Short mmCIF file of C-alpha atoms in Angstrom, two decimals:
data_model
loop_
_atom_site.label_atom_id
_atom_site.label_comp_id
_atom_site.label_asym_id
_atom_site.label_seq_id
_atom_site.Cartn_x
_atom_site.Cartn_y
_atom_site.Cartn_z
CA MET A 428 113.66 -120.84 -27.64
CA PHE A 429 111.51 -121.76 -24.67
CA ILE A 430 112.76 -123.35 -21.47
CA GLU A 431 110.52 -125.08 -18.96
CA ILE A 432 110.43 -123.50 -15.50
CA ASP A 433 108.46 -123.92 -12.28
CA ILE A 434 105.50 -121.55 -11.85
CA ARG A 435 107.06 -120.38 -8.57
CA ASP A 436 110.13 -119.19 -10.49
CA VAL A 437 108.17 -116.85 -12.77
CA LYS A 438 109.53 -113.38 -12.20
CA LYS A 439 106.81 -111.63 -14.19
CA ASN A 440 104.03 -110.00 -12.19
CA LEU A 441 101.09 -111.98 -13.58
CA VAL A 442 98.46 -109.59 -12.18
CA LYS A 443 100.07 -106.76 -14.13
CA ALA A 444 100.66 -108.96 -17.17
CA ILE A 445 97.00 -110.03 -17.36
CA SER A 446 95.42 -106.66 -16.66
CA ASP A 447 97.86 -104.27 -18.37
CA GLU A 448 99.64 -106.29 -21.06
CA TRP A 449 96.84 -108.83 -21.68
CA MET A 450 97.17 -112.49 -22.57
CA LEU A 451 95.93 -114.84 -25.26
CA ILE A 452 93.78 -117.80 -24.30
CA SER A 453 94.32 -120.47 -26.93
CA ALA A 454 93.08 -123.99 -27.54
CA GLY A 455 92.81 -126.50 -30.33
CA ASP A 456 95.09 -128.52 -32.56
CA LYS A 457 96.66 -128.39 -36.03
CA SER A 458 93.32 -129.10 -37.68
CA LYS A 459 91.50 -126.25 -35.93
CA SER A 460 92.39 -123.79 -33.20
CA ASN A 461 91.58 -120.31 -32.02
CA MET A 462 92.76 -117.66 -29.61
CA MET A 463 91.28 -114.65 -27.87
CA THR A 464 92.67 -111.77 -25.88
CA ALA A 465 91.83 -111.60 -22.20
CA SER A 466 92.55 -109.05 -19.51
CA TRP A 467 90.83 -110.92 -16.68
CA GLY A 468 92.31 -114.01 -15.08
CA LEU A 469 93.93 -115.49 -12.00
CA THR A 470 96.77 -117.74 -10.93
CA GLY A 471 97.25 -119.39 -7.56
CA GLU A 472 96.70 -122.60 -5.66
CA LEU A 473 93.47 -124.57 -5.48
CA TRP A 474 92.84 -128.15 -4.41
CA PHE A 475 96.60 -128.59 -3.68
CA ARG A 476 97.43 -127.72 -7.31
CA ASP A 477 98.94 -124.74 -9.09
CA VAL A 478 96.13 -123.31 -11.20
CA ALA A 479 95.23 -120.62 -13.67
CA VAL A 480 91.66 -119.40 -14.06
CA CYS A 481 90.33 -117.80 -17.22
CA PHE A 482 86.97 -116.29 -18.03
CA ILE A 483 85.28 -116.55 -21.43
CA ARG A 484 82.02 -114.93 -22.50
CA PRO A 485 79.45 -117.17 -24.24
CA GLN A 486 79.66 -115.38 -27.60
CA ARG A 487 83.41 -115.89 -27.99
CA TYR A 488 84.47 -118.41 -30.64
CA THR A 489 87.37 -119.55 -28.44
CA LEU A 490 84.85 -120.85 -25.91
CA GLU A 491 84.04 -123.91 -28.01
CA PHE A 492 87.74 -124.76 -28.35
CA VAL A 493 88.36 -124.55 -24.60
CA GLU A 494 85.18 -126.54 -23.93
CA GLN A 495 86.03 -129.28 -26.46
CA ASN A 496 89.67 -129.77 -25.45
CA ASP A 497 91.30 -131.04 -22.28
CA THR A 498 94.07 -128.44 -22.38
CA PHE A 499 94.42 -124.74 -23.10
CA ALA A 500 97.26 -122.23 -23.01
CA LEU A 501 97.64 -118.76 -21.56
CA CYS A 502 100.21 -116.82 -23.58
CA PHE A 503 101.92 -113.64 -22.39
CA PHE A 504 103.75 -111.37 -24.83
CA GLY A 505 104.70 -108.26 -22.92
CA THR A 506 103.97 -105.03 -24.76
CA GLY A 507 105.60 -106.04 -28.05
CA GLN A 508 102.54 -107.72 -29.56
CA LYS A 509 99.84 -105.29 -28.39
CA GLN A 510 98.58 -104.76 -31.96
CA ALA A 511 98.18 -108.51 -32.54
CA LEU A 512 96.46 -108.93 -29.18
CA SER A 513 94.17 -106.00 -29.94
CA PHE A 514 93.17 -107.72 -33.19
CA CYS A 515 92.56 -111.04 -31.42
CA GLY A 516 90.38 -109.31 -28.86
CA SER A 517 88.25 -107.39 -31.33
CA LYS A 518 87.85 -109.82 -34.26
CA SER A 519 86.32 -113.28 -34.29
CA GLY A 520 88.06 -116.39 -35.54
CA ARG A 521 84.73 -117.22 -37.17
CA ASP A 522 85.31 -114.33 -39.57
CA TYR A 523 89.10 -113.97 -39.74
CA ASP A 524 92.17 -116.18 -39.91
CA LYS A 525 93.80 -114.68 -36.84
CA ILE A 526 97.11 -116.45 -37.41
CA LYS A 527 97.37 -114.99 -40.92
CA GLU A 528 96.16 -111.54 -39.84
CA THR A 529 98.49 -111.24 -36.83
CA GLY A 530 101.56 -113.06 -38.14
CA LEU A 531 101.76 -115.10 -34.94
CA THR A 532 103.46 -118.49 -35.29
CA PRO A 533 101.49 -121.39 -33.79
CA VAL A 534 103.26 -124.12 -31.84
CA TYR A 535 101.27 -127.30 -31.31
CA SER A 536 102.37 -129.18 -28.22
CA ASP A 537 101.03 -130.77 -25.05
CA GLY A 538 97.54 -131.10 -26.54
CA THR A 539 97.08 -127.41 -27.31
CA VAL A 540 98.40 -124.45 -29.27
CA TYR A 541 100.54 -121.53 -28.16
CA TYR A 542 102.60 -118.95 -30.04
CA GLU A 543 106.32 -118.71 -30.72
CA GLU A 544 106.28 -114.95 -30.14
CA ALA A 545 105.08 -115.32 -26.54
CA LYS A 546 107.50 -114.60 -23.72
CA LEU A 547 105.71 -116.83 -21.21
CA VAL A 548 103.22 -119.67 -21.70
CA LEU A 549 101.14 -121.57 -19.15
CA ILE A 550 99.93 -124.93 -20.44
CA CYS A 551 96.84 -125.88 -18.44
CA LYS A 552 94.78 -129.04 -18.06
CA LYS A 553 91.12 -128.24 -17.52
CA ILE A 554 90.01 -129.45 -14.07
CA ALA A 555 86.80 -127.48 -13.48
CA VAL A 556 84.25 -125.45 -15.39
CA SER A 557 81.63 -123.16 -13.91
CA GLU A 558 79.47 -120.23 -14.90
CA ILE A 559 79.14 -116.84 -13.27
CA ASP A 560 75.78 -116.83 -11.52
CA PRO A 561 74.44 -113.27 -11.28
CA ALA A 562 72.39 -114.23 -8.21
CA ARG A 563 75.68 -114.89 -6.38
CA ILE A 564 77.29 -111.56 -7.23
CA THR A 565 76.94 -109.61 -4.00
CA ASP A 566 78.19 -106.28 -5.38
CA LYS A 567 75.43 -105.51 -7.89
CA THR A 568 77.47 -102.70 -9.48
CA VAL A 569 79.54 -105.51 -11.06
CA ILE A 570 76.46 -106.62 -12.98
CA SER A 571 75.64 -103.16 -14.33
CA ARG A 572 79.27 -102.34 -15.10
CA CYS A 573 80.52 -105.66 -16.49
CA TYR A 574 77.39 -107.47 -17.68
CA PRO A 575 74.99 -104.97 -19.29
CA GLU A 576 74.25 -107.64 -21.95
CA SER A 577 73.80 -110.41 -19.34
CA ASP A 578 76.58 -112.36 -21.09
CA TYR A 579 78.06 -113.92 -17.98
CA HIS A 580 81.44 -115.61 -18.30
CA LYS A 581 82.16 -119.29 -18.22
CA VAL A 582 84.98 -119.93 -15.78
CA PHE A 583 87.72 -122.45 -16.56
CA VAL A 584 90.11 -123.66 -13.88
CA GLY A 585 93.20 -125.26 -15.33
CA GLU A 586 95.96 -127.07 -13.50
CA ILE A 587 99.22 -125.56 -14.66
CA MET A 588 101.01 -128.53 -16.20
CA LYS A 589 103.93 -126.71 -17.80
CA VAL A 590 105.39 -123.19 -17.76
CA LEU A 591 107.47 -122.15 -20.75
CA GLU A 592 109.62 -119.04 -20.67
CA LYS A 593 111.55 -117.48 -23.54
CA GLU A 594 115.30 -117.57 -22.97
#
């Protein structure tokens, strides 16, 4: 069962959770939704709001769900669902039913989808969208290391509207 908490009361190290344990970015509704694994992201304050920032490459199927919806969720599982997250990061929802393949249980609430198995969920309202501009990357090794295909991320800033933590 989830309880709602304030983002400032989250005890989990979100830098470690995003980079080492990964997260799912999810969006959509009961009629159609998708999720993808991400290991890049940010949380903090921007424009006097608590925000989360996620990055999605143009070829990812989840991109159209985040673009078409006002809300998205960032779901953290700890290490217990690494196999499911690995599947969601390597297979496309265009080709696979990720819910069926992973056994994750969708919860539809607050205009988006998240998963019952998550330990922590950030429900975000999209407040800004941008694209990585390679001309503005000052450390050019980032381009060669992270963008050899020139598939620069779209950047989504979401105001954190609700934080759900597993009891």
